[in-house]
Structures are given as structure tokens and as C-alpha cells.
PDB file of C-alpha atoms in Angstrom:
ATOM      1  CA  MET E  19     -13.116  -8.404 -36.427  1.00 46.00           C
ATOM      2  CA  ILE E  20     -14.555 -11.660 -34.977  1.00 46.00           C
ATOM      3  CA  ALA E  21     -16.936 -13.531 -37.309  1.00 49.00           C
ATOM      4  CA  SER E  22     -20.367 -14.724 -36.095  1.00 50.00           C
ATOM      5  CA  ALA E  23     -21.295 -18.402 -35.816  1.00 46.00           C
ATOM      6  CA  PRO E  24     -22.699 -19.773 -39.128  1.00 50.00           C
ATOM      7  CA  ALA E  25     -26.507 -20.286 -39.371  1.00 52.00           C
ATOM      8  CA  GLY E  26     -28.001 -23.729 -39.841  1.00 51.00           C
ATOM      9  CA  LEU E  27     -25.884 -25.516 -37.226  1.00 46.00           C
ATOM     10  CA  PRO E  28     -27.508 -27.558 -34.456  1.00 59.00           C
ATOM     11  CA  SER E  29     -28.372 -25.445 -31.408  1.00 62.00           C
ATOM     12  CA  THR E  30     -25.755 -27.145 -29.186  1.00 60.00           C
ATOM     13  CA  VAL E  31     -23.012 -26.526 -31.724  1.00 49.00           C
ATOM     14  CA  ARG E  32     -24.131 -22.920 -32.170  1.00 51.00           C
ATOM     15  CA  ALA E  33     -24.073 -22.399 -28.403  1.00 52.00           C
ATOM     16  CA  LEU E  34     -20.554 -23.844 -28.151  1.00 49.00           C
ATOM     17  CA  ALA E  35     -19.391 -21.713 -31.067  1.00 47.00           C
ATOM     18  CA  PHE E  36     -20.941 -18.589 -29.536  1.00 48.00           C
ATOM     19  CA  GLY E  37     -19.271 -19.345 -26.198  1.00 48.00           C
ATOM     20  CA  ALA E  38     -15.915 -19.796 -27.918  1.00 42.00           C
ATOM     21  CA  LEU E  39     -16.364 -16.489 -29.749  1.00 43.00           C
ATOM     22  CA  LEU E  40     -17.128 -14.722 -26.463  1.00 41.00           C
ATOM     23  CA  ALA E  41     -14.042 -16.261 -24.878  1.00 41.00           C
ATOM     24  CA  VAL E  42     -11.857 -15.125 -27.784  1.00 38.00           C
ATOM     25  CA  ALA E  43     -13.363 -11.637 -27.609  1.00 37.00           C
ATOM     26  CA  GLY E  44     -12.627 -11.511 -23.879  1.00 39.00           C
ATOM     27  CA  LEU E  45      -9.034 -12.582 -24.450  1.00 34.00           C
ATOM     28  CA  GLU E  46      -8.635  -9.919 -27.139  1.00 37.00           C
ATOM     29  CA  ALA E  47     -10.051  -7.238 -24.836  1.00 40.00           C
ATOM     30  CA  ARG E  48      -7.769  -8.265 -21.955  1.00 41.00           C
ATOM     31  CA  ALA E  49      -4.753  -8.338 -24.287  1.00 38.00           C
ATOM     32  CA  ALA E  50      -5.588  -4.842 -25.581  1.00 42.00           C
ATOM     33  CA  GLN E  51      -5.990  -3.544 -22.016  1.00 51.00           C
ATOM     34  CA  ALA E  52      -2.694  -5.158 -20.950  1.00 56.00           C
ATOM     35  CA  GLU E  53      -0.957  -3.565 -23.949  1.00 62.00           C
ATOM     36  CA  THR E  54      -2.369  -0.158 -22.959  1.00 92.00           C
ATOM     37  CA  VAL E  55      -1.374  -0.350 -19.273  1.00 96.00           C
ATOM     38  CA  ASP E  56       2.082  -1.501 -20.356  1.00 96.00           C
ATOM     39  CA  GLN E  57       2.317   1.566 -22.625  1.00 95.00           C
ATOM     40  CA  VAL E  58       1.303   3.892 -19.765  1.00 96.00           C
ATOM     41  CA  ALA E  59       3.819   2.225 -17.425  1.00 97.00           C
ATOM     42  CA  ALA E  60       6.553   2.773 -20.030  1.00 96.00           C
ATOM     43  CA  GLU E  61       5.600   6.449 -20.347  1.00 95.00           C
ATOM     44  CA  LEU E  62       5.638   6.971 -16.570  1.00 97.00           C
ATOM     45  CA  ALA E  63       9.107   5.402 -16.345  1.00 97.00           C
ATOM     46  CA  ASN E  64      10.397   8.394 -18.342  1.00 96.00           C
ATOM     47  CA  PRO E  65      10.372  11.643 -16.294  1.00 95.00           C
ATOM     48  CA  LEU E  66      10.303  13.623 -19.572  1.00 94.00           C
ATOM     49  CA  ALA E  67       7.506  11.640 -21.228  1.00 92.00           C
ATOM     50  CA  PRO E  68       4.897  13.626 -23.200  1.00 91.00           C
ATOM     51  CA  VAL E  69       2.078  13.084 -20.695  1.00 94.00           C
ATOM     52  CA  THR E  70       0.292  15.234 -18.120  1.00 97.00           C
ATOM     53  CA  THR E  71      -0.098  13.711 -14.675  1.00 98.00           C
ATOM     54  CA  LEU E  72      -1.307  14.501 -11.175  1.00 98.00           C
ATOM     55  CA  ALA E  73       0.505  12.570  -8.452  1.00 98.00           C
ATOM     56  CA  ALA E  74      -0.059  12.361  -4.708  1.00 98.00           C
ATOM     57  CA  ASN E  75       2.843  10.953  -2.695  1.00 98.00           C
ATOM     58  CA  LEU E  76       2.370  10.162   1.004  1.00 98.00           C
ATOM     59  CA  ARG E  77       5.573   9.710   3.015  1.00 98.00           C
ATOM     60  CA  ALA E  78       6.147   8.425   6.519  1.00 98.00           C
ATOM     61  CA  GLU E  79       9.626   9.664   7.519  1.00 98.00           C
ATOM     62  CA  MET E  80      10.827   7.501  10.395  1.00 98.00           C
ATOM     63  CA  GLY E  81      13.635   7.662  12.959  1.00 98.00           C
ATOM     64  CA  ASN E  82      13.859  11.415  13.596  1.00 98.00           C
ATOM     65  CA  GLY E  83      15.519  12.745  16.718  1.00 97.00           C
ATOM     66  CA  PRO E  84      16.643  10.966  19.882  1.00 97.00           C
ATOM     67  CA  GLN E  85      13.182   9.397  20.316  1.00 97.00           C
ATOM     68  CA  GLU E  86      13.106   8.242  16.671  1.00 97.00           C
ATOM     69  CA  GLU E  87       9.827   9.995  15.924  1.00 98.00           C
ATOM     70  CA  THR E  88       7.913   9.913  12.642  1.00 98.00           C
ATOM     71  CA  ASN E  89       7.207  12.937  10.469  1.00 98.00           C
ATOM     72  CA  TYR E  90       4.656  12.889   7.642  1.00 98.00           C
ATOM     73  CA  GLN E  91       4.547  14.545   4.259  1.00 98.00           C
ATOM     74  CA  LEU E  92       1.961  14.594   1.474  1.00 98.00           C
ATOM     75  CA  ARG E  93       3.391  15.809  -1.828  1.00 98.00           C
ATOM     76  CA  LEU E  94       1.005  16.920  -4.547  1.00 98.00           C
ATOM     77  CA  GLN E  95       2.943  16.777  -7.814  1.00 98.00           C
ATOM     78  CA  PRO E  96       1.156  17.983 -10.963  1.00 98.00           C
ATOM     79  CA  SER E  97       3.237  17.689 -14.122  1.00 97.00           C
ATOM     80  CA  PHE E  98       2.156  19.564 -17.263  1.00 97.00           C
ATOM     81  CA  PHE E  99       3.186  18.651 -20.818  1.00 96.00           C
ATOM     82  CA  VAL E 100       2.923  21.422 -23.444  1.00 96.00           C
ATOM     83  CA  PRO E 101       3.909  20.525 -27.042  1.00 96.00           C
ATOM     84  CA  LEU E 102       5.719  23.332 -28.859  1.00 97.00           C
ATOM     85  CA  ASP E 103       5.958  21.704 -32.297  1.00 95.00           C
ATOM     86  CA  ALA E 104       6.153  18.203 -33.781  1.00 92.00           C
ATOM     87  CA  LYS E 105       9.395  17.398 -31.918  1.00 95.00           C
ATOM     88  CA  SER E 106       9.893  19.748 -28.980  1.00 97.00           C
ATOM     89  CA  ALA E 107       7.926  20.349 -25.799  1.00 97.00           C
ATOM     90  CA  LEU E 108       7.837  22.144 -22.471  1.00 98.00           C
ATOM     91  CA  LEU E 109       7.387  20.080 -19.312  1.00 97.00           C
ATOM     92  CA  VAL E 110       6.593  21.801 -16.018  1.00 97.00           C
ATOM     93  CA  ARG E 111       6.911  19.755 -12.827  1.00 97.00           C
ATOM     94  CA  THR E 112       5.487  21.104  -9.577  1.00 98.00           C
ATOM     95  CA  ILE E 113       5.906  19.950  -5.963  1.00 98.00           C
ATOM     96  CA  VAL E 114       3.439  21.174  -3.328  1.00 98.00           C
ATOM     97  CA  PRO E 115       4.438  19.702   0.076  1.00 98.00           C
ATOM     98  CA  LEU E 116       1.992  19.439   2.977  1.00 98.00           C
ATOM     99  CA  ARG E 117       3.931  18.496   6.104  1.00 98.00           C
ATOM    100  CA  SER E 118       3.281  17.373   9.669  1.00 98.00           C
ATOM    101  CA  LEU E 119       6.344  17.412  11.953  1.00 98.00           C
ATOM    102  CA  ASN E 120       6.829  15.808  15.343  1.00 98.00           C
ATOM    103  CA  TRP E 121      10.574  16.571  15.410  1.00 97.00           C
ATOM    104  CA  PRO E 122      12.566  18.837  15.766  1.00 96.00           C
ATOM    105  CA  THR E 123       9.401  20.753  16.632  1.00 97.00           C
ATOM    106  CA  SER E 124       5.675  20.251  16.330  1.00 97.00           C
ATOM    107  CA  ALA E 125       4.366  21.980  13.188  1.00 98.00           C
ATOM    108  CA  SER E 126       1.905  21.302  10.373  1.00 98.00           C
ATOM    109  CA  GLY E 127       1.057  23.089   7.160  1.00 98.00           C
ATOM    110  CA  LEU E 128       2.314  23.985   3.716  1.00 98.00           C
ATOM    111  CA  GLY E 129       6.023  23.776   2.896  1.00 98.00           C
ATOM    112  CA  ASP E 130       8.007  25.528   0.152  1.00 98.00           C
ATOM    113  CA  ILE E 131       6.568  24.990  -3.343  1.00 98.00           C
ATOM    114  CA  SER E 132       8.954  23.996  -6.171  1.00 98.00           C
ATOM    115  CA  LEU E 133       8.469  24.789  -9.872  1.00 98.00           C
ATOM    116  CA  ILE E 134      10.776  22.977 -12.309  1.00 98.00           C
ATOM    117  CA  PRO E 135      10.264  23.687 -16.044  1.00 98.00           C
ATOM    118  CA  TYR E 136      12.201  21.737 -18.697  1.00 98.00           C
ATOM    119  CA  TYR E 137      12.617  22.358 -22.401  1.00 98.00           C
ATOM    120  CA  VAL E 138      12.772  19.027 -24.252  1.00 97.00           C
ATOM    121  CA  PRO E 139      14.102  19.592 -27.803  1.00 97.00           C
ATOM    122  CA  ASP E 140      13.279  16.106 -29.148  1.00 96.00           C
ATOM    123  CA  ILE E 141      10.464  13.922 -27.789  1.00 94.00           C
ATOM    124  CA  THR E 142      10.771  11.485 -30.720  1.00 94.00           C
ATOM    125  CA  SER E 143      14.220  10.154 -29.782  1.00 94.00           C
ATOM    126  CA  PRO E 144      14.697   7.220 -27.383  1.00 95.00           C
ATOM    127  CA  THR E 145      17.121   9.482 -25.496  1.00 97.00           C
ATOM    128  CA  PHE E 146      15.300  12.388 -23.867  1.00 97.00           C
ATOM    129  CA  VAL E 147      17.172  15.465 -22.656  1.00 98.00           C
ATOM    130  CA  GLY E 148      15.515  18.202 -20.624  1.00 98.00           C
ATOM    131  CA  PHE E 149      17.176  21.585 -20.063  1.00 98.00           C
ATOM    132  CA  GLY E 150      15.628  23.663 -17.335  1.00 98.00           C
ATOM    133  CA  GLY E 151      15.784  25.249 -13.958  1.00 98.00           C
ATOM    134  CA  ALA E 152      14.320  25.035 -10.494  1.00 98.00           C
ATOM    135  CA  LEU E 153      12.515  27.781  -8.603  1.00 98.00           C
ATOM    136  CA  ILE E 154      11.685  27.341  -4.913  1.00 98.00           C
ATOM    137  CA  LEU E 155       9.062  29.657  -3.454  1.00 98.00           C
ATOM    138  CA  PRO E 156       9.063  30.560   0.276  1.00 98.00           C
ATOM    139  CA  THR E 157       5.433  29.515   0.786  1.00 98.00           C
ATOM    140  CA  ALA E 158       5.876  27.654   4.098  1.00 98.00           C
ATOM    141  CA  THR E 159       3.260  28.476   6.721  1.00 98.00           C
ATOM    142  CA  ASP E 160       5.740  27.852   9.567  1.00 98.00           C
ATOM    143  CA  ASP E 161       9.487  28.522   9.833  1.00 97.00           C
ATOM    144  CA  ALA E 162      10.084  24.812  10.537  1.00 97.00           C
ATOM    145  CA  LEU E 163       8.446  23.816   7.239  1.00 98.00           C
ATOM    146  CA  GLY E 164      10.626  25.818   4.828  1.00 97.00           C
ATOM    147  CA  SER E 165      13.768  27.837   4.257  1.00 97.00           C
ATOM    148  CA  GLY E 166      12.230  31.317   4.201  1.00 97.00           C
ATOM    149  CA  LYS E 167      14.198  31.980   1.012  1.00 98.00           C
ATOM    150  CA  TRP E 168      13.553  32.344  -2.693  1.00 98.00           C
ATOM    151  CA  ALA E 169      15.948  29.925  -4.404  1.00 98.00           C
ATOM    152  CA  ALA E 170      16.716  29.152  -8.039  1.00 98.00           C
ATOM    153  CA  GLY E 171      19.234  27.374 -10.222  1.00 98.00           C
ATOM    154  CA  PRO E 172      19.848  25.165 -13.273  1.00 98.00           C
ATOM    155  CA  ALA E 173      18.527  21.635 -13.782  1.00 98.00           C
ATOM    156  CA  LEU E 174      19.181  18.897 -16.334  1.00 98.00           C
ATOM    157  CA  ILE E 175      17.522  15.500 -16.918  1.00 97.00           C
ATOM    158  CA  VAL E 176      18.675  12.757 -19.275  1.00 98.00           C
ATOM    159  CA  ALA E 177      16.547   9.631 -19.794  1.00 98.00           C
ATOM    160  CA  ARG E 178      17.241   6.663 -22.058  1.00 97.00           C
ATOM    161  CA  THR E 179      14.001   4.817 -22.768  1.00 97.00           C
ATOM    162  CA  GLY E 180      13.769   1.164 -23.670  1.00 94.00           C
ATOM    163  CA  LYS E 181      12.046  -2.114 -22.954  1.00 90.00           C
ATOM    164  CA  PRO E 182      12.334  -3.481 -20.398  1.00 97.00           C
ATOM    165  CA  VAL E 183      14.749  -0.886 -18.927  1.00 98.00           C
ATOM    166  CA  THR E 184      14.553   2.909 -18.754  1.00 98.00           C
ATOM    167  CA  TRP E 185      17.412   4.690 -16.990  1.00 98.00           C
ATOM    168  CA  GLY E 186      18.894   8.120 -16.580  1.00 98.00           C
ATOM    169  CA  GLY E 187      19.612  10.857 -14.110  1.00 98.00           C
ATOM    170  CA  LEU E 188      18.899  14.361 -12.872  1.00 98.00           C
ATOM    171  CA  VAL E 189      21.330  17.044 -11.706  1.00 98.00           C
ATOM    172  CA  GLN E 190      20.278  20.319 -10.134  1.00 98.00           C
ATOM    173  CA  HIS E 191      21.640  23.122  -7.992  1.00 98.00           C
ATOM    174  CA  VAL E 192      19.771  25.930  -6.259  1.00 98.00           C
ATOM    175  CA  TRP E 193      21.034  29.028  -4.467  1.00 98.00           C
ATOM    176  CA  SER E 194      19.008  31.443  -2.362  1.00 98.00           C
ATOM    177  CA  VAL E 195      18.482  34.738  -4.183  1.00 97.00           C
ATOM    178  CA  ALA E 196      16.168  36.614  -1.804  1.00 97.00           C
ATOM    179  CA  GLY E 197      14.091  36.150   1.314  1.00 96.00           C
ATOM    180  CA  ALA E 198      14.198  36.619   5.062  1.00 95.00           C
ATOM    181  CA  SER E 199      17.515  38.110   6.126  1.00 94.00           C
ATOM    182  CA  ASP E 200      17.496  36.248   9.444  1.00 95.00           C
ATOM    183  CA  ARG E 201      17.330  32.811   7.772  1.00 96.00           C
ATOM    184  CA  ALA E 202      20.303  30.733   6.611  1.00 95.00           C
ATOM    185  CA  GLY E 203      21.219  30.858   2.931  1.00 96.00           C
ATOM    186  CA  VAL E 204      20.411  27.992   0.558  1.00 98.00           C
ATOM    187  CA  SER E 205      23.034  26.236  -1.580  1.00 98.00           C
ATOM    188  CA  VAL E 206      22.056  22.651  -2.365  1.00 98.00           C
ATOM    189  CA  SER E 207      23.164  20.302  -5.162  1.00 98.00           C
ATOM    190  CA  THR E 208      21.019  17.303  -6.130  1.00 98.00           C
ATOM    191  CA  VAL E 209      22.027  14.209  -8.097  1.00 98.00           C
ATOM    192  CA  GLN E 210      19.380  11.577  -8.836  1.00 98.00           C
ATOM    193  CA  PRO E 211      20.218   8.495 -10.904  1.00 98.00           C
ATOM    194  CA  PHE E 212      17.254   6.199 -11.627  1.00 98.00           C
ATOM    195  CA  LEU E 213      16.526   2.846 -13.246  1.00 98.00           C
ATOM    196  CA  THR E 214      13.097   1.366 -13.977  1.00 98.00           C
ATOM    197  CA  TYR E 215      12.517  -2.236 -15.037  1.00 98.00           C
ATOM    198  CA  LEU E 216       9.198  -2.737 -16.830  1.00 98.00           C
ATOM    199  CA  LEU E 217       7.230  -5.898 -16.070  1.00 97.00           C
ATOM    200  CA  PRO E 218       4.093  -7.369 -17.722  1.00 96.00           C
ATOM    201  CA  ASP E 219       0.543  -6.136 -17.001  1.00 95.00           C
ATOM    202  CA  GLY E 220       1.544  -2.579 -16.105  1.00 96.00           C
ATOM    203  CA  TRP E 221       3.958  -3.498 -13.289  1.00 98.00           C
ATOM    204  CA  ALA E 222       7.339  -1.800 -12.844  1.00 98.00           C
ATOM    205  CA  ALA E 223      10.229  -1.909 -10.354  1.00 98.00           C
ATOM    206  CA  THR E 224      12.324   1.208  -9.710  1.00 98.00           C
ATOM    207  CA  LEU E 225      15.684   1.855  -8.072  1.00 98.00           C
ATOM    208  CA  THR E 226      16.736   5.470  -7.457  1.00 98.00           C
ATOM    209  CA  SER E 227      18.749   7.711  -5.152  1.00 98.00           C
ATOM    210  CA  GLU E 228      17.778  11.388  -4.748  1.00 97.00           C
ATOM    211  CA  SER E 229      21.081  12.403  -3.179  1.00 98.00           C
ATOM    212  CA  SER E 230      21.808  15.977  -2.155  1.00 98.00           C
ATOM    213  CA  TYR E 231      24.662  17.999  -0.709  1.00 98.00           C
ATOM    214  CA  ASN E 232      24.091  21.089   1.423  1.00 97.00           C
ATOM    215  CA  TRP E 233      27.095  23.362   0.912  1.00 97.00           C
ATOM    216  CA  ASN E 234      26.150  25.458   3.938  1.00 95.00           C
ATOM    217  CA  ALA E 235      25.901  22.556   6.363  1.00 94.00           C
ATOM    218  CA  GLY E 236      28.427  21.879   9.070  1.00 85.00           C
ATOM    219  CA  ALA E 237      31.373  19.520   8.586  1.00 84.00           C
ATOM    220  CA  GLY E 238      30.280  15.918   8.104  1.00 83.00           C
ATOM    221  CA  SER E 239      26.556  16.713   7.763  1.00 90.00           C
ATOM    222  CA  GLY E 240      26.274  17.945   4.176  1.00 96.00           C
ATOM    223  CA  TRP E 241      25.355  14.705   2.413  1.00 97.00           C
ATOM    224  CA  ILE E 242      21.918  13.088   2.333  1.00 98.00           C
ATOM    225  CA  VAL E 243      21.997   9.807   0.373  1.00 98.00           C
ATOM    226  CA  PRO E 244      18.746   7.824   0.276  1.00 98.00           C
ATOM    227  CA  LEU E 245      18.379   4.535  -1.604  1.00 98.00           C
ATOM    228  CA  THR E 246      14.824   3.953  -2.815  1.00 98.00           C
ATOM    229  CA  LEU E 247      13.369   0.652  -4.043  1.00 98.00           C
ATOM    230  CA  GLY E 248       9.806   0.750  -5.300  1.00 98.00           C
ATOM    231  CA  VAL E 249       7.162  -1.186  -7.202  1.00 98.00           C
ATOM    232  CA  SER E 250       4.196   0.222  -9.096  1.00 98.00           C
ATOM    233  CA  LYS E 251       1.177  -0.963 -11.030  1.00 98.00           C
ATOM    234  CA  VAL E 252      -0.853   0.876 -13.673  1.00 98.00           C
ATOM    235  CA  MET E 253      -4.579   0.138 -13.489  1.00 97.00           C
ATOM    236  CA  GLN E 254      -7.396   1.107 -15.820  1.00 95.00           C
ATOM    237  CA  ILE E 255     -10.373   2.285 -13.775  1.00 94.00           C
ATOM    238  CA  GLY E 256     -13.504   3.340 -15.620  1.00 90.00           C
ATOM    239  CA  GLY E 257     -11.501   4.073 -18.753  1.00 89.00           C
ATOM    240  CA  GLU E 258      -8.960   6.189 -16.849  1.00 94.00           C
ATOM    241  CA  PHE E 259      -5.384   5.235 -15.942  1.00 97.00           C
ATOM    242  CA  VAL E 260      -4.008   5.421 -12.404  1.00 98.00           C
ATOM    243  CA  ASN E 261      -0.564   4.268 -11.295  1.00 98.00           C
ATOM    244  CA  PHE E 262      -0.256   3.017  -7.699  1.00 98.00           C
ATOM    245  CA  GLY E 263       3.189   2.724  -6.116  1.00 98.00           C
ATOM    246  CA  LEU E 264       4.812   1.576  -2.899  1.00 98.00           C
ATOM    247  CA  ALA E 265       8.449   2.278  -2.006  1.00 98.00           C
ATOM    248  CA  TYR E 266      10.895   1.837   0.858  1.00 98.00           C
ATOM    249  CA  VAL E 267      13.738   4.313   1.422  1.00 98.00           C
ATOM    250  CA  ASP E 268      16.902   3.630   3.416  1.00 98.00           C
ATOM    251  CA  TYR E 269      19.189   6.579   4.185  1.00 98.00           C
ATOM    252  CA  LEU E 270      22.772   5.477   3.609  1.00 98.00           C
ATOM    253  CA  GLU E 271      24.175   8.891   4.591  1.00 97.00           C
ATOM    254  CA  ARG E 272      22.376  11.566   6.606  1.00 96.00           C
ATOM    255  CA  PRO E 273      22.905  14.264   9.242  1.00 95.00           C
ATOM    256  CA  ASP E 274      22.652  13.172  12.859  1.00 94.00           C
ATOM    257  CA  LEU E 275      19.097  12.797  14.229  1.00 95.00           C
ATOM    258  CA  SER E 276      17.483  13.159  10.784  1.00 97.00           C
ATOM    259  CA  THR E 277      15.234  10.669   8.955  1.00 98.00           C
ATOM    260  CA  GLN E 278      16.581   7.108   8.934  1.00 98.00           C
ATOM    261  CA  ALA E 279      14.019   5.436   6.644  1.00 98.00           C
ATOM    262  CA  GLU E 280      10.772   6.125   4.796  1.00 98.00           C
ATOM    263  CA  VAL E 281       7.743   4.307   3.485  1.00 98.00           C
ATOM    264  CA  ARG E 282       6.059   5.967   0.509  1.00 98.00           C
ATOM    265  CA  PHE E 283       2.686   5.366  -1.123  1.00 98.00           C
ATOM    266  CA  SER E 284       1.788   7.130  -4.355  1.00 98.00           C
ATOM    267  CA  ALA E 285      -1.151   7.417  -6.736  1.00 98.00           C
ATOM    268  CA  THR E 286      -0.722   9.070 -10.138  1.00 98.00           C
ATOM    269  CA  TYR E 287      -3.591   9.990 -12.434  1.00 98.00           C
ATOM    270  CA  VAL E 288      -2.633  10.099 -16.128  1.00 96.00           C
ATOM    271  CA  TRP E 289      -4.309  12.385 -18.659  1.00 89.00           C
ATOM    272  CA  ARG E 290      -4.314  10.844 -22.142  1.00 73.00           C
TER     273      ARG E 290
END
């Protein structure tokens, strides 16, 4: 609580005192806002945080094919947090990809949707563990945009939260279980270590690698190893929180003629 200027002072002194009080109030408000955006940034650094979000991630995938063409992808990624009791929760992550290909063929539309639920037994510990599974639905509107297969398998996330560093990793494997008989089977393992360094005023820097191995690929073309470096900033807009991010991806290992690099822009709305 900020006290008012005492009565009975000369008008000039009262004006100076009032101006000083306004300045202090403004500093307090900015400090409170900075503390809040820092808290939201810390929550978003944890993939198992007890928050519900809606993210849009736009990707320009460069260097495809002999002409090094660019493909585009917009991922809509709602993530739903459902508390089960005072300590445990269910977190459901969803990926809805909208794709526009220039190589290996020209195609645009919806890709395969992924649903990834996790059971988190303790959301009060600084170490979060999520036990779950992945389900991939054959929703692609064109053969070039998806596998044509239903696929499923186990998934595990571990995240160690802290200030200024949050780190952890994800492991997942999916196999095809049904779908078009004339399409190749799916057997893909994913390993994704991540590290986020929290900075003041809602800023964060992230280093991650969403590496995967396709067990059905030909010799020497199974691994995809991207290295992603990104920065993000949480902003408070009209009382709501939105996280804006920009990232660059370099593919250290990839099949021939596939994506060489990416630029990603993301916006994440946070329900609180």
C-alpha cells in the first residue's frame, strides 16, 4: 500500500510528492508484471507444467530435393491440463499439422494428427515425470502428407525444473497397428533432450534436438538429427499472456534430399 502525500504542504512540494508516488507505483506495477511474465516463462519451459496452452508453430523447411525447395508447415498444438487430485494430473498434447509441399510432390492440406496423453503423478516436485503414449491418426488429406497408418506406442517425459535452467528429455516409439495395406509400415523411435535457460523479463533461450530413427528406412537413411536453437519472450497483452518464439534448426543428420534447415515462428496463448 502506497501512502498519500500529507496535507498542509506547499503546492509545489505536494506536486513533487505526488509525482514521486506515481513513479513508485509505476515501478511496482512494472516489477509485478515482470515477475508474472517470468513465472509464465518458467512454466512454459516445463513440457509437463500444469497449464493449458494453445500454440501455433509456423515452419519453413528449406533445402528439399535437388532444387533445394522450401516446404511449409503450420502446426496447431493445443495442450490440455486436467488435475486429478492435489498432486497428480493428466496432460494431453495434440499436434494438428497443416502442410504445403513443393517437394517431392506438390500437395497441400491436413497431415496426420497426433494425440499424446501423459499421466503426471506428482506436479509438486521439481522433477516432473510423465508416463504416457502416442497415438497417430491417419487424417492426411493427401498420401504425400501422411503415412496412411494408425500408429501407437509408449512415451515418457522427464523434466527437472529450476532457475535459471530447466532440462530434461522425451523418449517415444510408435508402430503402425492398422491402416492402408498398400502403405509402408511405421516404426519410429524419437529421442528429444532439451535445455531452457530463463532470462529476465519473460525471455528464454532453448536448445533441443528432436531426433528420430526410422527402423523401416533404407541403410544409411534412418536417422534424422536436428539441432534447434530458439529464443522466446512472454508478453502480457490486455491481461492475457502470449509467448512469442523464433528458432533456427540445422539438420546434422538426414536422409538424402530431405530438409536441410528450418526457420520456425511460434505464438502460444496461455490459459491461467
